[in-house]
Coordinates of C-alpha atoms in Angstrom, one line a residue:
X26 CA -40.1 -37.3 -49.6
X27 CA -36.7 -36.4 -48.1
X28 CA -36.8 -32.3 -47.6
X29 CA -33.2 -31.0 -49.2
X30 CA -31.6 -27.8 -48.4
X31 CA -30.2 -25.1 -50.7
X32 CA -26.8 -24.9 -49.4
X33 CA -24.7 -22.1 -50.2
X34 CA -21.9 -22.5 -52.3
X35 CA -18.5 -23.2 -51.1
X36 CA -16.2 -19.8 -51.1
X37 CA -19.7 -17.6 -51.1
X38 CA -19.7 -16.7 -47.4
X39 CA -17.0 -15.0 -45.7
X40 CA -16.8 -15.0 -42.1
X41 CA -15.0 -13.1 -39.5
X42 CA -14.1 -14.1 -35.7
X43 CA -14.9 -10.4 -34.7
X44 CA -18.4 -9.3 -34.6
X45 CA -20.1 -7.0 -37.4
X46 CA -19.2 -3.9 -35.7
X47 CA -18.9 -4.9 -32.3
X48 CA -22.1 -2.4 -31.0
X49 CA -20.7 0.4 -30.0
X50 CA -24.1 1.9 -28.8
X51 CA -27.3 0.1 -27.5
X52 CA -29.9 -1.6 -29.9
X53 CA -32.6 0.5 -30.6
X54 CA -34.7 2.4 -33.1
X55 CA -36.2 -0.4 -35.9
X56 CA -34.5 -3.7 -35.5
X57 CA -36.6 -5.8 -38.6
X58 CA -37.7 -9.3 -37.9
X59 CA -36.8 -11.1 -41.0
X60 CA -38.4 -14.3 -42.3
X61 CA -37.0 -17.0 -43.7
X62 CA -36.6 -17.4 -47.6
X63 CA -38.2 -20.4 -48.9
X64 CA -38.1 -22.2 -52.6
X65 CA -42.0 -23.4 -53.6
X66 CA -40.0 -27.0 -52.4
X67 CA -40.1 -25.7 -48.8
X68 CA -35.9 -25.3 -49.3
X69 CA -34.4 -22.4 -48.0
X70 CA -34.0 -20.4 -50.7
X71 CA -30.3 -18.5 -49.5
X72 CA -29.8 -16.6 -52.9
X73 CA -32.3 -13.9 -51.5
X74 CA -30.7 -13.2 -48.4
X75 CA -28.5 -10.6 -50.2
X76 CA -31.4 -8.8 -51.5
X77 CA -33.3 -8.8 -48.5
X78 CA -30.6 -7.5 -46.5
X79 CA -30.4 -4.3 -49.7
X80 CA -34.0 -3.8 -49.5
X81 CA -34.2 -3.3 -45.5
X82 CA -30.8 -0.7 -46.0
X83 CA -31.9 1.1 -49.5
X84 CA -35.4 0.8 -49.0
X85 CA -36.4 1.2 -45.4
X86 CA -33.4 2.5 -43.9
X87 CA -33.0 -0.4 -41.3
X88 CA -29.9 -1.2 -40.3
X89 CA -30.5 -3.8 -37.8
X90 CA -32.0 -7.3 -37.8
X91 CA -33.5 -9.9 -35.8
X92 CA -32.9 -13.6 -37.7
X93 CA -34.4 -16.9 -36.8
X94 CA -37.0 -15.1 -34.1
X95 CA -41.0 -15.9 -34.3
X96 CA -41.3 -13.9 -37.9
X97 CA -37.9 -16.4 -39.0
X98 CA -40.1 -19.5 -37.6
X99 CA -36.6 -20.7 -36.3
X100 CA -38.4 -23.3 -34.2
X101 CA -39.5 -25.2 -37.1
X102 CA -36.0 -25.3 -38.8
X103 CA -33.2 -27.7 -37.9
X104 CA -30.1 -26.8 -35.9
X105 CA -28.2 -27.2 -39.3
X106 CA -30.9 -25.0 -40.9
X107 CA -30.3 -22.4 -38.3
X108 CA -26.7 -22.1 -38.4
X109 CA -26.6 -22.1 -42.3
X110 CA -29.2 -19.1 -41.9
X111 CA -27.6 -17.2 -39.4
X112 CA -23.9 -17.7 -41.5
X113 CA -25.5 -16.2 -44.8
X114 CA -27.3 -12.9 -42.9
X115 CA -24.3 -12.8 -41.0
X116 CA -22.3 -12.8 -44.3
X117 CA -24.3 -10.7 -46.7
X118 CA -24.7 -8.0 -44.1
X119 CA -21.2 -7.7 -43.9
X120 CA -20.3 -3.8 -44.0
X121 CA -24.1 -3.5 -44.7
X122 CA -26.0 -3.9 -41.5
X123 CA -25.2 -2.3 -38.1
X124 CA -26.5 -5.6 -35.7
X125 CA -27.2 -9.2 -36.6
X126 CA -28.8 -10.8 -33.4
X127 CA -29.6 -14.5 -33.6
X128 CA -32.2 -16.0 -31.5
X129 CA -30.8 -19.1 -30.0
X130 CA -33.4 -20.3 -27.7
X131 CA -34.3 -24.0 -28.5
X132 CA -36.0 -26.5 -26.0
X133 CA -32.6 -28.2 -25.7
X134 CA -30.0 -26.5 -24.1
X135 CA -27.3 -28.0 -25.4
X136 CA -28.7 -27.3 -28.8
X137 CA -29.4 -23.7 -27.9
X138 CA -25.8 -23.2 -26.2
X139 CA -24.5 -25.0 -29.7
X140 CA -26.1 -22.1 -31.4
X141 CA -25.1 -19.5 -29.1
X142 CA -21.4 -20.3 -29.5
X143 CA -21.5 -20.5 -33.6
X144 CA -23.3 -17.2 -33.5
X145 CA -20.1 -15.7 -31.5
X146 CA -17.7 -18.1 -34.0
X147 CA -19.7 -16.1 -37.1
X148 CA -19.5 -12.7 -35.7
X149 CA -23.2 -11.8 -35.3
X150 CA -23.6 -8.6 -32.8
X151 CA -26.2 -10.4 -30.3
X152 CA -28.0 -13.4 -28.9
X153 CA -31.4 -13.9 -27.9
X154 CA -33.1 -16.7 -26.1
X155 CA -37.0 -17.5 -25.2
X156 CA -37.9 -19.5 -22.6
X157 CA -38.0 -23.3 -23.1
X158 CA -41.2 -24.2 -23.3
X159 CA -42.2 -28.1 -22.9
X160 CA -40.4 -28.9 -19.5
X161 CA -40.9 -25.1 -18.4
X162 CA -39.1 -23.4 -16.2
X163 CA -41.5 -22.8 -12.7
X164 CA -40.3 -19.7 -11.9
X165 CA -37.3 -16.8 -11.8
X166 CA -34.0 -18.6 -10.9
X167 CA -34.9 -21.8 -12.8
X168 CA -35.5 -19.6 -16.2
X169 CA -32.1 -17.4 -15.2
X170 CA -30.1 -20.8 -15.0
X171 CA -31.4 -21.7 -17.9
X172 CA -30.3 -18.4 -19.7
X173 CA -27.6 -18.1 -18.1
X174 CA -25.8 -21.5 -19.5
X175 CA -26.9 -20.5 -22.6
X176 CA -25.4 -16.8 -22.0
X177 CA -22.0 -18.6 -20.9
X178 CA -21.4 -20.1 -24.6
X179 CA -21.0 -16.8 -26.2
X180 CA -19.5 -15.1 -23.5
X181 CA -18.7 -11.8 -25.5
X182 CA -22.0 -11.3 -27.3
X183 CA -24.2 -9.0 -25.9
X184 CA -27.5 -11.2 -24.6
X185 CA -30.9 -10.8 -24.7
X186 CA -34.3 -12.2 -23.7
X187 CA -37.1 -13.2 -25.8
X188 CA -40.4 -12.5 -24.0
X189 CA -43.4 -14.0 -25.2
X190 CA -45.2 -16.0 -23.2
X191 CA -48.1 -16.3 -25.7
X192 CA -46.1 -18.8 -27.3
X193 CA -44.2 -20.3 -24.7
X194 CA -46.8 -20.2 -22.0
X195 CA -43.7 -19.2 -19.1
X196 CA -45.9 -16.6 -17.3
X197 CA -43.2 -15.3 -15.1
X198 CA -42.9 -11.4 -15.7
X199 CA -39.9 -9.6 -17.0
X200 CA -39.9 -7.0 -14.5
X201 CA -39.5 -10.1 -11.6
X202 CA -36.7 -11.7 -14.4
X203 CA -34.9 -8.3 -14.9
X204 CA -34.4 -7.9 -10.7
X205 CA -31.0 -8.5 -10.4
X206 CA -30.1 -10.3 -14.1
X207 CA -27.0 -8.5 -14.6
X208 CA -25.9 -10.1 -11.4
X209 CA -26.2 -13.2 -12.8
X210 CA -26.0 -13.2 -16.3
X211 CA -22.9 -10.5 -16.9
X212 CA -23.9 -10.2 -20.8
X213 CA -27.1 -9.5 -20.6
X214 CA -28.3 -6.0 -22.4
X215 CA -32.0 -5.9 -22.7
X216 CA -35.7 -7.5 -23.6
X217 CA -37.6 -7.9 -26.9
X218 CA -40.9 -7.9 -25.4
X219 CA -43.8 -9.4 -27.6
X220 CA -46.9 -9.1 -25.1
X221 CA -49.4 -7.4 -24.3
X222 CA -49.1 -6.8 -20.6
X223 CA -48.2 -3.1 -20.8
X224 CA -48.0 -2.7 -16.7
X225 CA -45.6 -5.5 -16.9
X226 CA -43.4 -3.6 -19.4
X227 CA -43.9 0.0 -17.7
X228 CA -42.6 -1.6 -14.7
X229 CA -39.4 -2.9 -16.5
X230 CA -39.2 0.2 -18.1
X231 CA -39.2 2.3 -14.6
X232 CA -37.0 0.2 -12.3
X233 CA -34.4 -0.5 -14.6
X234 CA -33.6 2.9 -16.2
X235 CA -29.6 3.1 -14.5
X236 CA -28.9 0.1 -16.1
X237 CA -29.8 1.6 -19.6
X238 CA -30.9 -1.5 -21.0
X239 CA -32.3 -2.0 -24.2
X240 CA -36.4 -2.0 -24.4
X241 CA -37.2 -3.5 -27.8
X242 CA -41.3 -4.0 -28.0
X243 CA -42.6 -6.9 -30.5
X244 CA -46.6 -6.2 -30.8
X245 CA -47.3 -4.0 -33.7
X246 CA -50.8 -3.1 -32.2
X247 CA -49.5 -1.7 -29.4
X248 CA -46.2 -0.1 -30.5
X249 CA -46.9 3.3 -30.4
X250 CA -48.4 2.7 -26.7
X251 CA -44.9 1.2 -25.7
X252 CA -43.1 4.1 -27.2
X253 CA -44.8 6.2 -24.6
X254 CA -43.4 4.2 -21.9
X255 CA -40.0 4.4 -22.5
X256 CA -39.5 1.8 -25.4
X257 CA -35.8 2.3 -26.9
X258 CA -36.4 0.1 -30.4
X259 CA -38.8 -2.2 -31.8
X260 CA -38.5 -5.6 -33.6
X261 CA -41.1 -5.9 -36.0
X262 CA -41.4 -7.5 -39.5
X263 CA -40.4 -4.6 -41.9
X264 CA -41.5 -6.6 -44.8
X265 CA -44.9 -5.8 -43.8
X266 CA -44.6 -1.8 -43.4
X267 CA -44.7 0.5 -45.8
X268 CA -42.4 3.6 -46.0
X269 CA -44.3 5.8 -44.1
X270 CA -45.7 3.8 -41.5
X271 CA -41.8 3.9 -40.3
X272 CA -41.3 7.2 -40.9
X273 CA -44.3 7.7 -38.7
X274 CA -42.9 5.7 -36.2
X275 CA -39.1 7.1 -36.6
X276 CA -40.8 11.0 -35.8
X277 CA -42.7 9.4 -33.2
X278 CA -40.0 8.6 -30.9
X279 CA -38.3 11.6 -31.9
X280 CA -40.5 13.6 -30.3
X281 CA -41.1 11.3 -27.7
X282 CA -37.3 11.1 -27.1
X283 CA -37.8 15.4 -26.5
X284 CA -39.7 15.0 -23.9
X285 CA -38.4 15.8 -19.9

């Protein structure tokens, strides 16, 4: 049976060539991981999207998002399915949300620079990109080439990488990546970090404070550990909190942000 897609109507989404607010500070605090509305028919369900993004605002008082990540599954949609669900969060955040950054990464790089450059055409805030992860890269420069093409389509969006070498298996540590990066890839602003190594992000942490990049952890177990250590935001799956669990997060860096 021949899946169909929910399109959205023509005339509902307006888009802009300049980005949602064009960050003027760093990503950090909550940045929610959102999932991807489905109909019972396995068809992305877009009419949602607009509630979603008033929920995270009114409810939870989360400004910023992370859309097609892990939490999105946007490795199981299309390339179509990607760009249709990065144009409608783009759209209904509109004077809403502070950042929309789209994850990008794809095991083709033309596909993931194709989604990198409608991503800049939309106005999202960001891009983020995992490392490829059949043909993988065997270590630093050949994972920097690879980001770095896919940083040169959207040449004024702020970049990111997507650690998580639990799903991708690229074992290569972000503190070895984040040596240098800015050299090569101009763009580039910070990590989401989804692992467990907490050495591995300590280390990033302490040898790249001058450059003031962003330190967004993705391991709810281990959030508060991160925080510590000098995380500046997480990206987690709000859907899953409740209120207070990010208020008790929110006072938690407070205070952690006092400290000398």
């Amino acid at each position: 049976m021949k899946r169909s897609i929910q399109r959205p109507t023509p005339g509902s989404l307006t888009f802009f060539s300049s980005s949602m607010g064009s960050p003027k500070k760093k990503l950090q605090g909550l940045v929610a991981a959102t999932i991807t509305p489905m109909t019972e028919h396995g068809e992305i369900n877009f009419s949602v999207i607009g509630q979603y993004v008033d929920y995270l605002v009114e409810e939870q008082g989360v400004k910023n998002i992370f859309v097609n990540g892990t939490t999105g599954e946007g490795l199981s949609l299309s390339v179509s399915e990607r760009r249709q669900v990065a144009e409608a969060w783009v759209a209904k955040g509109r004077n809403k949300l502070d950042q929309v950054v789209i994850h990008v990464g794809a095991l083709s790089l033309k596909d993931s620079q194709e989604l990198a450059q409608h991503a800049a055409e939309i106005g999202a805030d960001g891009i983020a990109v995992i490392a490829p992860f059949f043909l993988k890269p065997w270590n630093k420069d050949a994972l920097i080439n690879f980001l770095k093409e896919v940083a040169a389509a959207a040449p004024t969006l702020p970049f990111y990488y997507y650690h998580i070498p639990a799903l991708t298996g690229v074992k290569i540590r972000a503190e070895e990546l984040l040596d240098g990066i800015q050299d090569k890839i101009p763009t580039f602003q910070g990590l989401k970090f989804s692992d467990t190594d907490l050495l591995d992000f300590g280390q990033c942490v302490d040898q790249n404070r001058q450059q003031q990049f962003a330190f967004l952890f993705g391991v709810d177990e281990q959030l508060l550990s991160a925080l510590v250590m000098g995380a500046t935001g997480a990206v987690v799956p709000i859907t899953t909190w409740e209120k207070r669990q990010t208020r008790c997060w929110r006072l938690s860096n407070e205070r952690t942000s006092l400290q000398p």
